[in-house]
Coordinates of C-alpha atoms and ligand atoms in Angstrom, one line a residue:
X390 CA -1.9 21.2 -2.2
X391 CA 0.1 21.1 0.9
X392 CA 1.3 18.4 3.2
X393 CA -0.3 18.5 6.8
X394 CA 0.9 15.1 8.5
X395 CA 2.3 11.9 8.0
X396 CA 2.5 8.5 9.2
X397 CA 4.2 5.3 8.8
X398 CA 3.9 1.8 9.8
X399 CA 6.3 -1.4 9.3
X400 CA 5.8 -5.2 10.2
X401 CA 7.3 -6.3 13.5
X402 CA 9.5 -9.1 11.9
X403 CA 13.3 -7.9 10.6
X404 CA 15.2 -10.2 8.6
X405 CA 18.6 -9.4 8.7
X406 CA 21.2 -10.3 6.0
X407 CA 22.8 -12.9 8.5
X408 CA 19.0 -14.9 8.7
X409 CA 19.0 -14.9 4.7
X410 CA 22.3 -16.4 4.7
X411 CA 20.6 -19.3 6.5
X412 CA 18.7 -20.4 3.6
X413 CA 20.0 -18.7 0.7
X414 CA 23.6 -18.9 -1.1
X415 CA 24.1 -15.2 -0.3
X416 CA 26.5 -13.1 2.2
X417 CA 25.8 -10.2 4.1
X418 CA 28.9 -8.8 2.4
X419 CA 27.3 -9.2 -1.0
X420 CA 24.0 -7.8 0.0
X421 CA 25.4 -4.7 1.5
X422 CA 27.9 -3.9 -1.1
X423 CA 25.5 -4.3 -3.9
X424 CA 22.3 -2.8 -2.3
X425 CA 23.4 -0.9 0.7
X426 CA 20.4 -3.1 2.8
X427 CA 21.6 -4.6 6.2
X428 CA 18.1 -5.9 7.4
X429 CA 14.1 -5.4 6.0
X430 CA 10.7 -5.7 7.7
X431 CA 8.9 -8.5 6.5
X432 CA 5.4 -9.2 6.9
X433 CA 4.4 -12.4 9.2
X434 CA 1.5 -12.3 11.4
X435 CA 0.4 -8.8 10.4
X436 CA -2.3 -8.0 7.6
X437 CA -0.9 -5.1 5.2
X438 CA -4.6 -3.6 5.7
X439 CA -3.6 -3.1 9.3
X440 CA -0.4 -1.5 8.7
X441 CA -1.9 0.7 6.2
X442 CA -4.5 2.1 8.4
X443 CA -1.6 2.5 11.2
X444 CA 0.0 4.8 8.9
X445 CA -3.2 6.6 8.3
X446 CA -4.2 7.2 11.7
X447 CA -0.7 8.5 12.5
X448 CA -0.7 11.0 9.5
X449 CA -4.4 12.1 10.7
X450 CA -3.1 12.7 14.1
X451 CA 0.0 14.2 12.9
X452 CA -2.4 16.6 10.5
X453 CA -4.1 17.5 13.8
X454 CA -7.6 16.7 12.2
X455 CA -10.2 13.6 12.5
X456 CA -11.4 11.0 9.9
X457 CA -14.6 13.1 9.5
X458 CA -12.5 15.9 7.9
X459 CA -11.1 13.7 5.2
X460 CA -12.9 13.9 1.9
X461 CA -10.9 11.6 -0.3
X462 CA -8.9 8.6 0.1
X463 CA -6.3 7.5 -2.3
X464 CA -4.3 4.2 -1.9
X465 CA -1.2 3.1 -3.9
X466 CA -0.9 -0.4 -3.7
X467 CA 0.5 -3.2 -6.2
X468 CA -0.9 -6.4 -4.3
X469 CA -2.3 -7.2 -1.2
X470 CA -4.6 -10.4 -0.2
X471 CA -7.6 -8.4 -1.4
X472 CA -8.2 -8.5 -5.5
X473 CA -11.1 -6.6 -4.3
X474 CA -12.2 -4.3 -2.9
X475 CA -9.3 -1.5 -3.0
X476 CA -7.3 -1.5 0.1
X477 CA -8.4 2.3 0.5
X478 CA -11.7 1.0 0.9
X479 CA -10.8 -1.3 3.9
X480 CA -8.8 1.6 5.4
X481 CA -11.8 4.0 5.1
X482 CA -13.5 1.4 7.3
X483 CA -10.9 0.9 9.7
X484 CA -10.4 4.8 10.3
X485 CA -14.0 5.6 10.4
X486 CA -13.8 7.8 7.6
X487 CA -16.9 8.4 5.2
X488 CA -15.4 9.5 2.1
X489 CA -15.2 8.1 -1.4
X490 CA -11.9 6.0 -1.9
X491 CA -10.1 4.7 -4.9
X492 CA -6.7 2.7 -5.4
X493 CA -3.9 3.5 -7.8
X494 CA -1.3 0.9 -9.2
X495 CA 1.7 3.1 -10.5
X496 CA 4.0 0.4 -8.8
X497 CA 6.9 2.0 -7.0
X498 CA 6.0 5.3 -8.3
X499 CA 2.5 4.9 -7.0
X500 CA 3.0 7.5 -3.9
X501 CA 3.9 10.4 -6.1
X502 CA 1.3 9.6 -8.8
X503 CA -1.3 9.8 -5.9
X504 CA -0.1 13.1 -4.5
X505 CA -0.3 14.3 -8.0
X506 CA -3.8 13.2 -8.2
X507 CA -5.0 14.7 -4.9
X508 CA -3.4 18.1 -5.8
X509 CA -5.6 17.9 -9.1
X510 CA -8.5 16.9 -7.2
X511 CA -7.8 19.8 -4.7
X512 CA -7.5 22.2 -7.7
X513 CA -10.6 21.3 -9.2
X514 CA -12.5 22.0 -6.0
X515 CA -13.8 18.4 -5.6
X516 CA -12.0 17.7 -2.5
X517 CA -10.3 19.8 0.5
X518 CA -8.7 17.1 2.5
X519 CA -7.2 14.1 1.2
X520 CA -5.5 11.1 2.5
X521 CA -2.8 9.5 0.6
X522 CA -1.5 6.0 1.6
X523 CA 1.1 3.8 0.0
X524 CA 1.0 0.3 1.4
X525 CA 3.0 -2.6 -0.1
X526 CA 3.9 -6.1 0.4
X527 CA 6.5 -6.9 -2.1
X528 CA 7.8 -9.7 -0.1
X529 CA 4.7 -11.6 -1.2
X530 CA 5.5 -11.3 -4.9
X531 CA 9.2 -12.7 -5.0
X532 CA 10.3 -16.3 -4.8
X533 CA 12.0 -17.0 -1.7
X534 CA 14.3 -19.5 -3.4
X535 CA 16.0 -16.7 -5.5
X536 CA 18.8 -15.1 -4.0
X537 CA 18.8 -12.3 -6.8
X538 CA 15.4 -11.0 -5.9
X539 CA 14.2 -12.0 -2.6
X540 CA 16.8 -10.0 -0.8
X541 CA 15.7 -6.6 -2.0
X542 CA 12.6 -6.5 -0.8
X543 CA 10.5 -5.5 2.6
X544 CA 7.0 -4.5 3.2
X545 CA 5.5 -1.2 4.9
X546 CA 3.0 1.5 4.8
X547 CA 3.5 5.2 4.5
X548 CA 0.6 7.9 4.7
X549 CA 0.4 11.8 4.2
X550 CA -2.8 14.2 4.7
X551 CA -2.8 17.0 2.1
X552 CA -5.3 20.0 2.0
X553 CA -5.6 23.3 0.2
X554 CA -2.3 24.8 -0.2
X555 CA 0.2 26.0 -3.1
X556 CA 3.4 23.5 -1.8
X557 CA 3.4 21.4 -4.9
X558 CA 5.8 23.5 -7.0
X559 CA 5.8 21.3 -9.9
X560 CA 5.5 17.5 -10.8
X561 CA 6.3 15.2 -13.8
X562 CA 4.6 11.7 -14.5
X563 CA 6.1 9.3 -17.2
X564 CA 5.4 6.0 -18.6
X565 CA 7.1 3.9 -21.0
X566 CA 5.4 0.5 -21.5
X567 CA 8.3 -1.9 -21.1
X568 CA 6.8 -5.1 -19.2
X569 CA 9.2 -7.6 -20.0
X570 CA 11.8 -6.2 -17.7
X571 CA 9.6 -6.3 -14.5
X572 CA 6.5 -7.9 -13.9
X573 CA 4.6 -10.1 -11.9
X574 CA 1.6 -12.5 -13.3
X575 CA -1.0 -14.4 -11.4
X576 CA -3.7 -16.8 -12.9
X577 CA -7.3 -16.0 -12.2
X578 CA -10.0 -18.3 -11.4
X579 CA -10.5 -21.1 -14.1
X580 CA -13.5 -21.2 -16.1
X581 CA -15.1 -23.6 -18.7
X582 CA -14.1 -21.2 -21.6
X583 CA -10.4 -20.7 -21.1
X584 CA -8.4 -22.1 -23.8
X585 CA -5.0 -19.9 -23.4
X586 CA -2.1 -20.9 -21.8
X587 CA -1.8 -19.4 -18.4
X588 CA 1.0 -19.7 -15.3
X589 CA 1.3 -18.3 -12.1
X590 CA 5.0 -17.1 -11.7
X591 CA 6.6 -15.0 -9.1
X592 CA 8.1 -11.6 -9.9
X593 CA 10.5 -11.4 -12.6
X594 CA 12.8 -8.2 -12.8
X595 CA 15.9 -8.0 -14.9
X596 CA 18.0 -5.9 -12.3
X597 CA 20.5 -4.5 -14.3
X598 CA 18.3 -3.0 -17.1
X599 CA 16.2 -1.4 -14.1
X600 CA 19.3 -0.3 -12.6
X601 CA 20.0 1.8 -15.6
X602 CA 16.6 2.8 -16.4
X603 CA 16.2 3.9 -12.7
X604 CA 19.4 6.2 -12.8
X605 CA 18.7 7.6 -16.2
X606 CA 15.0 8.2 -15.6
X607 CA 15.3 9.8 -12.1
X608 CA 18.2 12.1 -13.2
X609 CA 16.2 13.2 -16.3
X610 CA 13.1 13.9 -13.9
X611 CA 15.0 15.7 -11.5
X612 CA 16.7 18.1 -13.8
X613 CA 13.5 18.8 -15.7
X614 CA 11.8 19.6 -12.4
X615 CA 14.4 21.8 -11.3
X616 CA 14.8 23.6 -14.6
X617 CA 10.7 24.2 -14.5
X618 CA 11.0 25.6 -11.2
X619 CA 14.3 27.8 -11.8
X620 CA 16.1 26.2 -9.2
X621 CA 19.6 24.7 -8.8
X622 CA 20.4 21.4 -7.4
X623 CA 21.7 22.8 -4.0
X624 CA 18.6 24.5 -3.6
X625 CA 16.8 21.4 -2.8
X626 CA 17.1 20.5 1.1
X627 CA 16.3 16.8 0.5
X628 CA 16.1 14.7 -2.2
X629 CA 13.6 11.9 -0.9
X630 CA 14.5 9.1 -3.7
X631 CA 12.7 5.5 -4.1
X632 CA 14.8 3.4 -1.7
X633 CA 15.2 0.7 -4.2
X634 CA 19.1 0.4 -3.6
X635 CA 21.9 2.5 -2.2
X636 CA 24.1 2.6 -5.6
X637 CA 21.2 3.9 -7.5
X638 CA 20.9 6.8 -4.8
X639 CA 24.9 7.5 -5.1
X640 CA 24.6 7.6 -8.8
X641 CA 21.8 9.9 -8.9
X642 CA 23.5 12.2 -6.3
X643 CA 26.8 11.9 -8.2
X644 CA 25.0 13.1 -11.4
X645 CA 23.7 16.1 -9.7
X646 CA 27.6 16.7 -8.2
X647 CA 26.1 17.1 -4.8
X648 CA 26.9 15.5 -1.5
X649 CA 24.9 12.6 0.2
X650 CA 23.8 15.2 3.1
X651 CA 21.1 16.0 0.7
X652 CA 20.0 12.4 0.3
X653 CA 18.7 10.8 3.2
X654 CA 18.1 7.0 3.1
X655 CA 16.7 4.4 5.1
X656 CA 17.0 1.6 2.4
X657 CA 19.6 -0.1 5.2
X658 CA 16.8 -0.7 7.3
X659 CA 13.8 -1.2 5.1
X660 CA 15.1 -2.6 1.6
X661 CA 12.8 -2.0 -1.4
X662 CA 9.1 -1.4 0.2
X663 CA 7.7 -0.2 -3.3
X664 CA 5.3 2.8 -3.0
X665 CA 5.8 3.1 0.7
X666 CA 9.4 3.8 0.6
X667 CA 9.0 7.4 -0.5
X668 CA 6.1 8.0 2.1
X669 CA 7.8 6.1 4.8
X670 CA 11.3 8.2 4.4
X671 CA 9.1 11.4 4.3
X672 CA 7.5 10.3 7.6
X673 CA 10.8 9.6 9.4
X674 CA 12.5 13.1 8.1
X675 CA 9.0 14.8 9.5
X676 CA 9.2 12.7 12.8
X677 CA 12.8 13.3 13.4
X678 CA 12.3 17.2 13.0
X679 CA 14.5 17.5 9.9
X680 CA 11.8 19.4 7.7
X681 CA 11.6 23.1 8.2
X682 CA 9.3 25.4 6.9
X683 CA 10.1 26.5 3.5
X684 CA 12.7 23.6 2.9
X685 CA 12.2 22.4 -1.0
X686 CA 11.7 19.0 -1.3
X687 CA 12.2 16.9 -4.3
X688 CA 10.5 13.4 -4.5
X689 CA 11.5 11.1 -7.3
X690 CA 10.6 7.4 -7.7
X691 CA 10.6 4.7 -10.6
X692 CA 8.9 1.4 -10.8
X693 CA 7.3 -1.1 -13.0
X694 CA 5.8 -0.1 -16.3
X695 CA 8.4 1.6 -16.4
X696 CA 6.8 4.3 -14.5
X697 CA 8.3 7.5 -13.0
X698 CA 7.1 10.1 -10.7
X699 CA 8.9 13.3 -9.2
X700 CA 7.7 16.7 -7.5
X701 CA 9.1 19.3 -5.7
X702 CA 7.3 20.2 -2.6
X703 CA 7.5 22.9 -0.3
X704 CA 7.5 21.9 3.4
X705 CA 5.0 24.3 5.2
X706 CA 4.3 22.5 8.4
Ligands
UT7_2104 O1 11.2 -1.0 -7.1 C1 11.7 -2.2 -8.3 C2 13.1 -1.7 -8.9 N1 14.0 -2.8 -8.8 C3 15.5 -2.1 -8.6 O2 15.5 -1.0 -8.4 C4 16.5 -3.2 -8.8 C5 17.5 -2.7 -9.7 N2 18.9 -3.5 -9.7 C6 19.5 -3.6 -8.8 O3 19.5 -3.0 -7.5 C7 20.9 -4.5 -8.9 O4 20.8 -5.0 -10.4 C8 20.9 -6.0 -8.3 C9 21.1 -5.6 -6.8 C10 19.2 -6.5 -8.2 C11 21.8 -6.8 -8.7 O5 23.1 -6.1 -8.5 P1 24.2 -6.1 -9.6 O6 25.4 -5.5 -9.3 O7 23.4 -5.9 -11.2 O8 24.3 -7.8 -9.8 P2 24.2 -8.9 -11.0 O9 22.7 -9.1 -11.2 O10 24.9 -8.5 -12.0 O11 24.9 -10.1 -10.2 C12 26.2 -10.4 -10.1 C13 26.5 -11.7 -9.6 C14 25.7 -12.8 -10.3 O12 26.9 -14.0 -10.3 P3 27.8 -14.1 -11.5 O13 26.7 -14.3 -12.8 O14 28.6 -12.8 -11.7 O15 28.4 -15.4 -11.2 C15 24.6 -13.2 -9.4 O16 24.2 -14.7 -9.8 O17 25.8 -11.6 -8.2 C16 25.0 -12.9 -8.2 N3 24.0 -12.7 -7.1 C17 24.2 -12.8 -5.8 N4 25.3 -13.3 -5.2 C18 24.9 -13.5 -3.9 C19 22.8 -12.0 -7.3 N5 22.1 -12.3 -6.1 C20 23.0 -12.6 -5.3 C21 23.0 -12.7 -3.8 N6 23.9 -13.0 -3.2 N7 21.8 -12.3 -3.1

């Protein structure tokens, strides 16, 4: 496959660190030093499906195609107001497409899983042009009284249109079941037969454990892919990493002995938008004219599961 268009949409409400200081025992200094974040876009009156559809429309426009040209939609999403139908089905109706749709939940790695699935479907001849959307509202999963977690997240959607091509040089997906470190559990409707104990709780995250795992697993994925592709770290124009924490990105950069010019970031302004983060950053680079034909990009993300996803893509637009 190759990417022919990108788009993004973020909520209008911007929550600065100073605004968080008003109701949490936290400080702008702590948040900036530990995470690199200064503000984040947080859903207020918007619906995630509207942001997802807006990102999709922009990607379709950027690709120079129409919704009728799309023959599959994959949406990466962890939660939204609907349990069912999938967000991809809602996006399909909103943009006026007619194709089959499916959602994937690989947590923060989801956009890369979805790109990989899109490549498989195109290679198998089952689809020609696929819309991949990553739309997330992690701010609805966390306890806003818990300073250790609510300051970290933001909401948003990113999208890419992919079609036949050979720009996906290689990819690597991994999963190690480790649910105790990072999870979000909700109760379902009661029935007359439920006898087990159930409890709804906000997202739980062992931050230090996730931090360590993120640096190790992303660095390992990056090295594996560089070896597979026969490339040196400096051959990659941009490492488009999951925007979870500036310190994680800097640690990975240090491991590769590169300077930060290869590591564009937007975590300062968006916070961690889960699987949307890589898609949003890709769109920013595209729209800012920073991507040129022939550039090699390495996308890498990690998330609950633990899942990791990474791929090397050549920019062909
Ligand atoms: O996409 C999902 C993946 N998630 C991630 O990638 C998150 C990975 N982890 C991290 O980014 C970092 O571990 C955090 C940013 C979550 C935390 O940074 P840390 O350097 O690991 O801090 P810590 O958890 O060790 O906490 C240090 C101190 C604690 O106080 P004591 O026990 O040393 O007195 C915390 O209570 O900082 C305190 N603290 C805060 N203080 C002010 C925790 N959160 C805050 C806060 N403001 N918001």
